[in-house]
């Protein structure tokens, strides 16, 4: 009786009342719709994928909890060295002509006694970088700096091979590594080295900061993504006693820990994570100190960013295939085994996201005819758990790092979530290749020494010319989600529209920027300077990403 009365009062009312009625009317298609095998073939993969993504989303909540619970635990060295140990600084380089001078200059200015310091320039370059490196090292060595130039004629093992070759000739008890796009500040060795007064410490990792964060919307999003990794992931894992990884740069190793773990191996694309797990399984303690910071340059070009993300995604899955069986056979506690599993398999979300994207529209149609109420109490919570945990994850990191301006950075969160979804095709392909055993070479991320907004990169060497089929697939998915969004409007399913827009924006942004970013920038900067200045005064220049 009450239900009938509510129907009578609400349905003839205004559109908002009608919409509320639809939300809570349990079965509007009773007697009209009957489930069938086709519907089950859509719903089973839909809910399976959504459930798996929700599990990984819940894990993000757990990491955030670990971090918040232990955030006041600040790591401290056991004591200070009375006599400093000898340190080798390794600078792995491959075709880095724009940034190598900045890197080497920073290395020779490190605040550490020269008689206890060794700097190795590990150069695998095949272009003009080779001659530039040799000249720089010769000049600084003549000035009394402890720097050596080591060049390999082949790239066997890529970065891992270079580090391993350098280690054979190194004289330091400790080994610090800085990639070409980093600018190690003078005190960083002194900040790290005293942690090794604890004989159990095998590695100390610092936090990355950003030289060119404000360059574009793309670099802002990259910075927020990596801030979340360092603050919440590293902070949560390290402070709660779980395994975490060396990031390949801006860190220092005890040489004996590297050797005890079996040395650098190059059968995965993330040799740093591989060595990290092998060392921690041997009992070595890792330290993450967020107060030790090292500036770095973010990729400014979309295809370079996608290449970097794909290498990391593929590498972690490769490490998972290699290391997780060893982890689960070890005597480590269950919570460490579980965290290692979540860490090394997290990128499985990308191929699942592609599958989810493909079944979402037919699932929406099927679920709509099963009733809005079911969608409200089942689909929506799972969808929120699988996607919206991302926002809380990054809000925490931005608030921790930028307490005075973190609210401004939250404006990028919808764009960040869309960008993460847009990476699904690139990273999904990489993950599938790793799962089925397709090997690929170590494709480095080009660096252009772009530090200020007015600096260009589009006509420099290393800009990728071949783009492939992935942007086309991304734009096709964008068109698909445009249709899905239109369908949601047509059936008054307004609650799903914001989620669909994330997919639409993410895929269209990735595909468009991959195809047009470089050509448009070249066109823009080919215009006479006075035209560009006048246009910039009237409206912003074309987005760099």
Short mmCIF file of C-alpha atoms in Angstrom, two decimals:
data_model
loop_
_atom_site.label_atom_id
_atom_site.label_comp_id
_atom_site.label_asym_id
_atom_site.label_seq_id
_atom_site.Cartn_x
_atom_site.Cartn_y
_atom_site.Cartn_z
CA UNK A 1 0.00 0.00 0.00
CA UNK A 2 2.76 2.42 0.98
CA UNK A 3 4.79 1.46 -2.09
CA UNK A 4 1.80 2.12 -4.35
CA UNK A 5 1.17 5.46 -2.70
CA UNK A 6 4.82 6.48 -3.19
CA UNK A 7 4.59 5.52 -6.84
CA UNK A 8 1.46 7.61 -7.23
CA UNK A 9 3.04 10.64 -5.54
CA UNK A 10 6.47 10.51 -7.19
CA UNK A 11 5.97 9.41 -10.78
CA UNK A 12 3.80 12.27 -12.05
CA UNK A 13 6.02 14.84 -10.33
CA UNK A 14 9.04 16.65 -11.77
CA UNK A 15 11.96 14.86 -13.56
CA UNK A 16 14.11 14.78 -10.43
CA UNK A 17 11.41 12.98 -8.48
CA UNK A 18 10.96 10.58 -11.38
CA UNK A 19 14.71 9.89 -11.39
CA UNK A 20 14.73 9.18 -7.64
CA UNK A 21 11.81 6.83 -8.14
CA UNK A 22 13.72 4.92 -10.80
CA UNK A 23 16.75 4.59 -8.52
CA UNK A 24 14.84 2.86 -5.76
CA UNK A 25 12.22 0.99 -7.73
CA UNK A 26 13.51 -2.54 -7.37
CA UNK A 27 12.20 -4.17 -10.55
CA UNK A 28 10.78 -1.76 -13.16
CA UNK A 29 10.90 -4.41 -15.92
CA UNK A 30 9.05 -7.19 -14.09
CA UNK A 31 7.26 -9.37 -16.64
CA UNK A 32 9.14 -7.76 -19.54
CA UNK A 33 12.78 -8.81 -19.05
CA UNK A 34 14.06 -12.34 -18.39
CA UNK A 35 17.78 -13.18 -17.84
CA UNK A 36 19.37 -15.40 -20.50
CA UNK A 37 22.68 -17.03 -21.41
CA UNK A 38 23.88 -14.02 -23.40
CA UNK A 39 23.38 -11.77 -20.40
CA UNK A 40 25.36 -14.17 -18.21
CA UNK A 41 28.20 -14.20 -20.77
CA UNK A 42 28.41 -10.42 -20.26
CA UNK A 43 27.80 -10.28 -16.52
CA UNK A 44 30.26 -13.00 -15.48
CA UNK A 45 33.41 -11.31 -16.93
CA UNK A 46 32.03 -7.92 -15.90
CA UNK A 47 31.69 -8.83 -12.23
CA UNK A 48 34.83 -10.95 -12.23
CA UNK A 49 36.97 -8.07 -13.51
CA UNK A 50 35.24 -5.56 -11.25
CA UNK A 51 35.80 -7.79 -8.22
CA UNK A 52 39.52 -8.27 -8.96
CA UNK A 53 39.99 -4.54 -9.50
CA UNK A 54 38.14 -3.93 -6.23
CA UNK A 55 40.55 -6.22 -4.38
CA UNK A 56 43.51 -4.21 -5.66
CA UNK A 57 41.62 -1.04 -4.83
CA UNK A 58 41.14 -2.26 -1.26
CA UNK A 59 44.87 -2.96 -1.13
CA UNK A 60 45.50 0.74 -1.86
CA UNK A 61 43.41 1.51 1.22
CA UNK A 62 45.62 -0.86 3.20
CA UNK A 63 48.81 0.86 2.02
CA UNK A 64 47.32 4.22 2.92
CA UNK A 65 46.46 2.88 6.37
CA UNK A 66 50.00 1.53 6.90
CA UNK A 67 51.42 4.92 5.95
CA UNK A 68 49.04 6.97 8.13
CA UNK A 69 49.54 4.66 11.09
CA UNK A 70 53.34 4.87 10.93
CA UNK A 71 53.96 8.27 9.35
CA UNK A 72 55.50 9.70 12.50
CA UNK A 73 58.16 6.98 12.52
CA UNK A 74 61.16 8.77 11.08
CA UNK A 75 64.11 6.57 10.13
CA UNK A 76 67.38 7.47 11.82
CA UNK A 77 70.92 6.10 11.39
CA UNK A 78 72.06 3.81 14.16
CA UNK A 79 75.04 6.12 14.69
CA UNK A 80 77.56 8.18 12.72
CA UNK A 81 80.69 6.75 11.12
CA UNK A 82 83.87 7.77 12.89
CA UNK A 83 85.72 7.10 9.64
CA UNK A 84 83.67 7.39 6.47
CA UNK A 85 83.65 4.35 4.15
CA UNK A 86 84.76 4.55 0.54
CA UNK A 87 81.86 5.23 -1.85
CA UNK A 88 81.57 4.52 -5.57
CA UNK A 89 79.06 6.64 -7.49
CA UNK A 90 77.83 4.96 -10.67
CA UNK A 91 76.30 7.06 -13.48
CA UNK A 92 74.78 4.72 -16.11
CA UNK A 93 74.37 6.55 -19.44
CA UNK A 94 73.06 5.67 -22.88
CA UNK A 95 72.69 8.41 -25.54
CA UNK A 96 72.03 11.26 -23.11
CA UNK A 97 73.70 14.22 -24.83
CA UNK A 98 71.31 16.83 -23.40
CA UNK A 99 71.60 15.92 -19.71
CA UNK A 100 74.98 14.23 -19.23
CA UNK A 101 76.85 17.47 -18.55
CA UNK A 102 74.37 18.43 -15.83
CA UNK A 103 74.68 14.98 -14.25
CA UNK A 104 78.48 14.84 -14.23
CA UNK A 105 78.74 18.40 -12.89
CA UNK A 106 76.43 17.46 -10.01
CA UNK A 107 78.43 14.28 -9.33
CA UNK A 108 81.79 16.01 -9.02
CA UNK A 109 80.24 18.54 -6.64
CA UNK A 110 79.03 15.91 -4.19
CA UNK A 111 80.05 16.71 -0.63
CA UNK A 112 82.27 13.73 0.19
CA UNK A 113 86.03 13.46 0.80
CA UNK A 114 87.73 13.07 -2.58
CA UNK A 115 90.12 10.44 -1.30
CA UNK A 116 87.10 8.28 -0.33
CA UNK A 117 85.07 8.90 -3.47
CA UNK A 118 85.07 7.20 -6.87
CA UNK A 119 82.81 8.33 -9.73
CA UNK A 120 82.20 5.92 -12.59
CA UNK A 121 80.65 7.20 -15.81
CA UNK A 122 79.24 3.97 -17.28
CA UNK A 123 78.68 4.96 -20.89
CA UNK A 124 77.01 2.63 -23.39
CA UNK A 125 76.31 5.46 -25.84
CA UNK A 126 76.42 5.04 -29.59
CA UNK A 127 76.04 8.70 -30.57
CA UNK A 128 77.78 12.03 -29.82
CA UNK A 129 77.21 11.47 -26.10
CA UNK A 130 80.23 9.17 -26.11
CA UNK A 131 82.64 11.90 -27.17
CA UNK A 132 81.00 14.46 -24.87
CA UNK A 133 81.29 12.14 -21.85
CA UNK A 134 84.92 11.34 -22.57
CA UNK A 135 85.81 15.04 -22.81
CA UNK A 136 83.95 15.94 -19.61
CA UNK A 137 85.57 13.12 -17.64
CA UNK A 138 89.01 14.01 -18.98
CA UNK A 139 88.54 17.64 -17.99
CA UNK A 140 87.32 16.89 -14.45
CA UNK A 141 89.94 14.19 -13.90
CA UNK A 142 92.66 16.66 -14.90
CA UNK A 143 91.25 19.04 -12.30
CA UNK A 144 91.74 16.42 -9.60
CA UNK A 145 88.28 14.91 -9.33
CA UNK A 146 88.12 11.11 -8.74
CA UNK A 147 86.17 10.33 -11.91
CA UNK A 148 86.60 7.51 -14.46
CA UNK A 149 85.13 6.86 -17.87
CA UNK A 150 84.07 3.29 -18.70
CA UNK A 151 82.69 2.61 -22.16
CA UNK A 152 81.25 -0.67 -23.42
CA UNK A 153 81.13 -1.55 -27.10
CA UNK A 154 77.96 -3.62 -26.57
CA UNK A 155 74.85 -3.16 -24.44
CA UNK A 156 74.76 -6.69 -23.07
CA UNK A 157 72.33 -6.61 -20.16
CA UNK A 158 71.51 -2.94 -20.83
CA UNK A 159 71.59 -0.89 -17.59
CA UNK A 160 72.00 -3.95 -15.37
CA UNK A 161 74.94 -5.07 -17.49
CA UNK A 162 76.59 -1.66 -17.23
CA UNK A 163 76.17 -1.54 -13.46
CA UNK A 164 77.53 -5.07 -13.11
CA UNK A 165 80.54 -4.29 -15.30
CA UNK A 166 81.25 -1.15 -13.29
CA UNK A 167 80.93 -3.03 -10.00
CA UNK A 168 83.72 -5.39 -11.03
CA UNK A 169 86.09 -2.40 -11.21
CA UNK A 170 84.63 -0.41 -8.31
CA UNK A 171 86.66 0.26 -5.17
CA UNK A 172 83.89 1.46 -2.86
CA UNK A 173 82.30 -0.39 0.05
CA UNK A 174 79.10 1.48 -0.76
CA UNK A 175 77.69 2.07 -4.24
CA UNK A 176 75.37 4.97 -5.10
CA UNK A 177 73.48 5.07 -8.42
CA UNK A 178 72.13 8.14 -10.22
CA UNK A 179 70.44 8.01 -13.61
CA UNK A 180 71.10 10.58 -16.31
CA UNK A 181 67.94 12.61 -15.66
CA UNK A 182 68.81 13.15 -11.97
CA UNK A 183 70.72 15.97 -10.31
CA UNK A 184 72.11 14.63 -7.01
CA UNK A 185 72.44 17.47 -4.47
CA UNK A 186 75.81 17.87 -2.70
CA UNK A 187 74.81 16.44 0.72
CA UNK A 188 73.05 13.30 -0.51
CA UNK A 189 75.94 10.85 0.07
CA UNK A 190 76.48 12.11 3.60
CA UNK A 191 72.75 11.80 4.28
CA UNK A 192 72.68 8.17 3.14
CA UNK A 193 75.98 6.70 4.17
CA UNK A 194 75.51 6.80 7.96
CA UNK A 195 72.58 4.36 7.77
CA UNK A 196 75.17 1.73 6.94
CA UNK A 197 76.55 1.91 10.48
CA UNK A 198 73.88 -0.74 11.01
CA UNK A 199 75.55 -3.86 9.55
CA UNK A 200 72.13 -5.25 8.55
CA UNK A 201 71.29 -2.35 6.22
CA UNK A 202 71.80 -3.27 2.58
CA UNK A 203 70.20 -0.32 0.75
CA UNK A 204 69.04 3.23 1.39
CA UNK A 205 66.52 4.85 -0.96
CA UNK A 206 65.84 8.57 -1.24
CA UNK A 207 62.74 10.34 -2.54
CA UNK A 208 62.55 11.78 -6.04
CA UNK A 209 61.58 15.41 -6.56
CA UNK A 210 60.85 17.23 -9.82
CA UNK A 211 62.79 19.87 -11.73
CA UNK A 212 60.06 20.48 -14.31
CA UNK A 213 56.84 19.65 -12.46
CA UNK A 214 55.13 22.86 -13.63
CA UNK A 215 56.02 22.39 -17.30
CA UNK A 216 52.61 21.05 -18.39
CA UNK A 217 49.49 19.22 -17.27
CA UNK A 218 51.22 15.95 -18.17
CA UNK A 219 54.22 16.61 -15.91
CA UNK A 220 51.90 17.66 -13.08
CA UNK A 221 50.06 14.35 -13.36
CA UNK A 222 53.33 12.38 -13.54
CA UNK A 223 54.58 14.14 -10.41
CA UNK A 224 51.41 13.34 -8.46
CA UNK A 225 51.56 9.70 -9.55
CA UNK A 226 55.17 9.33 -8.44
CA UNK A 227 54.55 11.30 -5.23
CA UNK A 228 51.92 8.71 -4.36
CA UNK A 229 54.41 5.92 -4.99
CA UNK A 230 57.09 7.42 -2.76
CA UNK A 231 54.89 8.73 0.03
CA UNK A 232 52.21 6.07 0.41
CA UNK A 233 53.68 2.94 -1.21
CA UNK A 234 57.27 3.27 -0.04
CA UNK A 235 56.23 4.96 3.20
CA UNK A 236 53.58 2.34 3.99
CA UNK A 237 55.71 -0.67 3.10
CA UNK A 238 58.95 0.45 4.71
CA UNK A 239 57.43 1.74 7.95
CA UNK A 240 55.38 -1.44 8.44
CA UNK A 241 58.28 -3.84 7.87
CA UNK A 242 57.21 -5.04 4.42
CA UNK A 243 59.46 -5.48 1.41
CA UNK A 244 59.90 -2.50 -0.90
CA UNK A 245 62.18 -1.87 -3.85
CA UNK A 246 65.19 0.18 -4.84
CA UNK A 247 64.02 2.56 -7.58
CA UNK A 248 67.08 2.18 -9.78
CA UNK A 249 68.45 5.60 -8.91
CA UNK A 250 68.84 8.08 -6.04
CA UNK A 251 69.84 5.30 -3.69
CA UNK A 252 72.91 3.69 -2.13
CA UNK A 253 73.78 0.00 -1.76
CA UNK A 254 76.17 -1.87 0.44
CA UNK A 255 78.36 -3.66 -2.08
CA UNK A 256 78.34 -6.90 -0.11
CA UNK A 257 74.52 -6.90 -0.19
CA UNK A 258 74.55 -6.76 -3.99
CA UNK A 259 77.05 -9.59 -4.16
CA UNK A 260 75.27 -11.68 -1.52
CA UNK A 261 72.00 -11.40 -3.47
CA UNK A 262 73.65 -12.67 -6.64
CA UNK A 263 74.53 -9.37 -8.30
CA UNK A 264 72.79 -7.46 -11.06
CA UNK A 265 70.77 -9.71 -13.39
CA UNK A 266 69.25 -8.63 -16.69
CA UNK A 267 66.48 -11.14 -17.33
CA UNK A 268 63.81 -8.55 -16.43
CA UNK A 269 63.24 -4.91 -17.41
CA UNK A 270 63.22 -3.79 -13.76
CA UNK A 271 66.56 -5.08 -12.56
CA UNK A 272 66.32 -2.81 -9.52
CA UNK A 273 63.18 -4.50 -8.16
CA UNK A 274 64.59 -7.94 -8.96
CA UNK A 275 67.77 -7.30 -6.96
CA UNK A 276 65.78 -5.66 -4.16
CA UNK A 277 63.66 -8.75 -3.53
CA UNK A 278 66.60 -11.12 -3.77
CA UNK A 279 68.53 -9.02 -1.23
CA UNK A 280 65.64 -8.75 1.22
CA UNK A 281 65.02 -12.49 0.98
CA UNK A 282 68.66 -12.89 2.03
CA UNK A 283 67.88 -10.92 5.17
CA UNK A 284 69.18 -7.47 4.24
CA UNK A 285 67.35 -4.51 5.71
CA UNK A 286 66.20 -1.66 3.44
CA UNK A 287 65.73 1.95 4.54
CA UNK A 288 63.54 4.56 2.88
CA UNK A 289 64.15 8.12 4.08
CA UNK A 290 61.71 10.62 2.50
CA UNK A 291 63.79 13.53 3.80
CA UNK A 292 66.65 12.55 1.48
CA UNK A 293 65.58 14.08 -1.82
CA UNK A 294 67.04 14.06 -5.32
CA UNK A 295 65.70 16.28 -8.13
CA UNK A 296 64.90 14.63 -11.46
CA UNK A 297 63.46 15.49 -14.86
CA UNK A 298 60.00 14.21 -15.80
CA UNK A 299 59.19 13.10 -19.37
CA UNK A 300 57.55 15.99 -21.23
CA UNK A 301 56.51 14.01 -24.32
CA UNK A 302 53.54 11.65 -24.22
CA UNK A 303 55.12 8.74 -26.10
CA UNK A 304 58.19 8.86 -23.86
CA UNK A 305 55.96 8.79 -20.79
CA UNK A 306 54.03 5.80 -22.16
CA UNK A 307 57.27 3.97 -22.97
CA UNK A 308 58.52 4.50 -19.42
CA UNK A 309 55.26 3.29 -17.88
CA UNK A 310 55.14 0.23 -20.13
CA UNK A 311 58.72 -0.73 -19.21
CA UNK A 312 57.91 -0.50 -15.50
CA UNK A 313 54.65 -2.44 -15.90
CA UNK A 314 56.25 -5.23 -17.92
CA UNK A 315 59.29 -5.38 -15.66
CA UNK A 316 57.28 -5.81 -12.45
CA UNK A 317 55.28 -8.68 -13.95
CA UNK A 318 58.54 -10.31 -15.08
CA UNK A 319 59.94 -9.95 -11.57
CA UNK A 320 56.73 -11.39 -10.15
CA UNK A 321 57.01 -14.49 -12.35
CA UNK A 322 60.63 -14.90 -11.31
CA UNK A 323 60.52 -13.99 -7.62
CA UNK A 324 57.06 -14.80 -6.23
CA UNK A 325 57.54 -18.59 -6.27
CA UNK A 326 60.72 -18.04 -4.25
CA UNK A 327 58.91 -15.67 -1.88
CA UNK A 328 56.11 -18.16 -1.23
CA UNK A 329 58.58 -21.01 -0.63
CA UNK A 330 60.54 -18.87 1.82
CA UNK A 331 60.00 -18.65 5.56
CA UNK A 332 58.87 -15.03 5.40
CA UNK A 333 55.69 -14.14 7.35
CA UNK A 334 52.38 -14.32 5.48
CA UNK A 335 51.89 -10.54 5.52
CA UNK A 336 55.19 -10.06 3.64
CA UNK A 337 54.26 -12.72 1.10
CA UNK A 338 50.85 -11.13 0.57
CA UNK A 339 52.28 -7.64 0.14
CA UNK A 340 54.94 -8.89 -2.28
CA UNK A 341 52.19 -10.54 -4.33
CA UNK A 342 50.08 -7.38 -4.48
CA UNK A 343 53.13 -5.28 -5.30
CA UNK A 344 54.47 -7.41 -8.13
CA UNK A 345 51.11 -8.28 -9.70
CA UNK A 346 49.37 -4.89 -9.41
CA UNK A 347 49.85 -4.12 -13.10
CA UNK A 348 47.57 -7.02 -14.03
CA UNK A 349 44.91 -4.34 -13.57
CA UNK A 350 45.78 -2.88 -16.98
CA UNK A 351 44.69 -5.78 -19.23
CA UNK A 352 41.72 -6.23 -16.92
CA UNK A 353 40.88 -2.56 -17.47
CA UNK A 354 40.85 -3.15 -21.24
CA UNK A 355 38.47 -6.10 -20.82
CA UNK A 356 36.34 -4.03 -18.45
CA UNK A 357 36.23 -1.21 -21.00
CA UNK A 358 34.98 -3.57 -23.70
CA UNK A 359 32.22 -5.20 -21.63
CA UNK A 360 31.08 -2.06 -19.82
CA UNK A 361 28.53 -0.84 -22.38
CA UNK A 362 26.77 -4.20 -22.90
CA UNK A 363 26.91 -4.74 -19.14
CA UNK A 364 25.27 -1.35 -18.59
CA UNK A 365 22.46 -2.29 -20.96
CA UNK A 366 21.93 -5.68 -19.32
CA UNK A 367 22.12 -4.30 -15.81
CA UNK A 368 19.74 -1.47 -16.68
CA UNK A 369 17.04 -3.96 -17.64
CA UNK A 370 17.61 -5.83 -14.39
CA UNK A 371 16.77 -2.71 -12.41
CA UNK A 372 18.43 0.42 -11.09
CA UNK A 373 18.31 -0.77 -7.52
CA UNK A 374 20.65 -3.66 -8.29
CA UNK A 375 23.04 -1.29 -10.00
CA UNK A 376 23.00 1.01 -6.98
CA UNK A 377 23.76 -1.56 -4.31
CA UNK A 378 26.09 -3.88 -6.28
CA UNK A 379 27.73 -2.24 -9.30
CA UNK A 380 28.31 1.22 -7.87
CA UNK A 381 30.11 0.13 -4.66
CA UNK A 382 32.40 -2.19 -6.62
CA UNK A 383 33.12 0.50 -9.17
CA UNK A 384 33.90 3.05 -6.48
CA UNK A 385 36.16 0.60 -4.64
CA UNK A 386 38.07 -0.28 -7.81
CA UNK A 387 38.58 3.28 -9.07
CA UNK A 388 37.98 5.91 -6.41
CA UNK A 389 40.55 4.51 -4.00
CA UNK A 390 43.04 6.15 -6.34
CA UNK A 391 41.89 9.62 -5.35
CA UNK A 392 42.31 9.01 -1.61
CA UNK A 393 45.71 7.47 -2.25
CA UNK A 394 46.98 10.60 -3.99
CA UNK A 395 45.22 13.10 -1.73
CA UNK A 396 47.17 11.69 1.22
CA UNK A 397 50.50 12.03 -0.60
CA UNK A 398 49.87 15.60 -1.74
CA UNK A 399 48.74 16.69 1.70
CA UNK A 400 51.84 15.16 3.27
CA UNK A 401 54.28 16.80 0.85
CA UNK A 402 52.58 20.15 0.25
CA UNK A 403 50.57 21.05 3.35
CA UNK A 404 50.07 24.67 2.23
CA UNK A 405 49.03 24.09 -1.37
CA UNK A 406 47.75 20.53 -1.56
CA UNK A 407 44.19 21.71 -2.26
CA UNK A 408 45.30 23.33 -5.51
CA UNK A 409 46.89 20.10 -6.66
CA UNK A 410 43.62 18.23 -6.12
CA UNK A 411 42.30 19.94 -9.25
CA UNK A 412 44.45 17.50 -11.21
CA UNK A 413 42.93 14.38 -9.60
CA UNK A 414 40.17 13.75 -12.19
CA UNK A 415 42.75 14.24 -14.93
CA UNK A 416 45.16 11.91 -13.11
CA UNK A 417 42.49 9.19 -12.85
CA UNK A 418 41.68 9.60 -16.55
CA UNK A 419 45.38 9.38 -17.44
CA UNK A 420 45.74 6.19 -15.41
CA UNK A 421 42.83 4.65 -17.30
CA UNK A 422 44.23 5.90 -20.61
CA UNK A 423 47.46 3.96 -19.97
CA UNK A 424 45.52 0.70 -20.06
CA UNK A 425 46.25 -0.12 -23.70
CA UNK A 426 49.99 0.62 -23.55
CA UNK A 427 50.55 -1.05 -20.19
CA UNK A 428 48.08 -3.84 -20.87
CA UNK A 429 50.05 -4.85 -23.96
CA UNK A 430 53.27 -4.78 -21.91
CA UNK A 431 51.75 -6.94 -19.16
CA UNK A 432 50.40 -9.51 -21.61
CA UNK A 433 53.83 -9.73 -23.27
CA UNK A 434 55.40 -10.36 -19.85
CA UNK A 435 52.83 -13.03 -18.96
CA UNK A 436 53.34 -15.00 -22.17
CA UNK A 437 57.11 -14.57 -22.14
CA UNK A 438 57.69 -12.13 -25.00
CA UNK A 439 61.01 -10.43 -24.31
CA UNK A 440 61.91 -6.91 -25.39
CA UNK A 441 64.93 -4.66 -25.17
CA UNK A 442 65.39 -2.00 -22.50
CA UNK A 443 63.88 1.10 -24.15
CA UNK A 444 65.14 4.13 -22.29
CA UNK A 445 63.13 7.27 -21.62
CA UNK A 446 64.54 10.19 -23.68
CA UNK A 447 65.60 13.27 -21.71
CA UNK A 448 65.83 16.74 -23.20
CA UNK A 449 66.93 18.92 -20.27
CA UNK A 450 63.61 20.75 -20.27
CA UNK A 451 63.47 22.67 -17.02
CA UNK A 452 61.38 25.78 -17.83
CA UNK A 453 58.04 26.25 -19.54
CA UNK A 454 59.42 28.19 -22.50
CA UNK A 455 61.97 25.52 -23.42
CA UNK A 456 61.18 23.29 -26.38
CA UNK A 457 62.07 19.68 -27.14
CA UNK A 458 60.14 18.85 -30.28
CA UNK A 459 63.08 19.27 -32.69
CA UNK A 460 65.69 17.59 -30.52
CA UNK A 461 67.19 14.18 -31.08
CA UNK A 462 65.56 11.13 -29.52
CA UNK A 463 61.97 12.32 -30.22
CA UNK A 464 60.15 9.17 -31.27
CA UNK A 465 59.03 9.01 -34.90
CA UNK A 466 57.30 5.61 -34.93
CA UNK A 467 54.07 5.56 -32.97
CA UNK A 468 52.42 2.27 -33.94
CA UNK A 469 48.84 1.10 -33.58
CA UNK A 470 48.23 1.88 -29.91
CA UNK A 471 47.00 5.51 -30.36
CA UNK A 472 44.47 4.29 -32.92
CA UNK A 473 43.19 1.69 -30.44
CA UNK A 474 42.96 4.39 -27.76
CA UNK A 475 40.92 6.66 -30.03
CA UNK A 476 38.62 3.78 -30.97
CA UNK A 477 38.01 3.14 -27.27
CA UNK A 478 37.36 6.86 -26.82
CA UNK A 479 34.68 6.66 -29.54
CA UNK A 480 33.23 3.60 -27.83
CA UNK A 481 32.92 5.48 -24.54
CA UNK A 482 31.40 8.46 -26.30
CA UNK A 483 28.61 6.08 -27.39
CA UNK A 484 28.40 4.67 -23.84
CA UNK A 485 28.04 8.18 -22.41
CA UNK A 486 25.33 9.03 -24.93
CA UNK A 487 23.49 5.82 -24.01
CA UNK A 488 23.65 6.72 -20.29
CA UNK A 489 22.03 10.06 -21.00
CA UNK A 490 19.36 8.44 -23.16
CA UNK A 491 18.26 6.09 -20.35
CA UNK A 492 18.70 8.72 -17.62
CA UNK A 493 21.52 6.74 -16.01
CA UNK A 494 23.22 9.94 -14.90
CA UNK A 495 25.16 8.44 -12.01
CA UNK A 496 27.42 6.54 -14.41
CA UNK A 497 28.24 9.55 -16.58
CA UNK A 498 31.16 10.88 -14.43
CA UNK A 499 32.80 7.44 -14.47
CA UNK A 500 32.31 7.06 -18.21
CA UNK A 501 33.80 10.50 -18.75
CA UNK A 502 37.00 9.37 -17.03
CA UNK A 503 37.36 6.63 -19.63
CA UNK A 504 36.40 8.93 -22.49
CA UNK A 505 38.85 11.67 -21.47
CA UNK A 506 41.63 9.19 -20.64
CA UNK A 507 41.58 7.31 -23.93
CA UNK A 508 41.03 10.40 -26.09
CA UNK A 509 43.82 12.30 -24.31
CA UNK A 510 46.31 9.45 -24.71
CA UNK A 511 45.49 8.81 -28.34
CA UNK A 512 45.36 12.46 -29.40
CA UNK A 513 48.53 13.47 -27.60
CA UNK A 514 50.44 10.47 -28.94
CA UNK A 515 49.56 11.42 -32.51
CA UNK A 516 49.49 15.21 -32.44
CA UNK A 517 51.61 16.55 -29.57
CA UNK A 518 54.89 16.70 -31.47
CA UNK A 519 53.49 17.89 -34.85
CA UNK A 520 51.44 20.64 -33.21
CA UNK A 521 54.38 21.87 -31.16
CA UNK A 522 56.58 21.92 -34.24
CA UNK A 523 53.94 23.89 -36.11
CA UNK A 524 53.54 26.31 -33.21
CA UNK A 525 57.25 26.97 -32.82
CA UNK A 526 57.72 27.32 -36.57
CA UNK A 527 55.64 30.50 -36.44
CA UNK A 528 57.51 33.80 -36.18
CA UNK A 529 58.30 34.72 -32.60
CA UNK A 530 56.21 37.92 -32.61
CA UNK A 531 53.10 35.95 -33.65
CA UNK A 532 53.60 33.44 -30.83
CA UNK A 533 54.11 36.21 -28.30
CA UNK A 534 50.97 38.02 -29.41
CA UNK A 535 48.93 34.80 -29.45
CA UNK A 536 50.16 33.93 -25.96
CA UNK A 537 49.05 37.34 -24.71
CA UNK A 538 45.56 36.68 -26.06
CA UNK A 539 45.24 33.00 -25.12
CA UNK A 540 47.47 30.19 -23.80
CA UNK A 541 49.78 28.38 -26.20
CA UNK A 542 48.88 24.85 -27.34
CA UNK A 543 49.09 22.49 -24.41
CA UNK A 544 52.35 20.60 -24.03
CA UNK A 545 50.50 17.77 -22.40
#
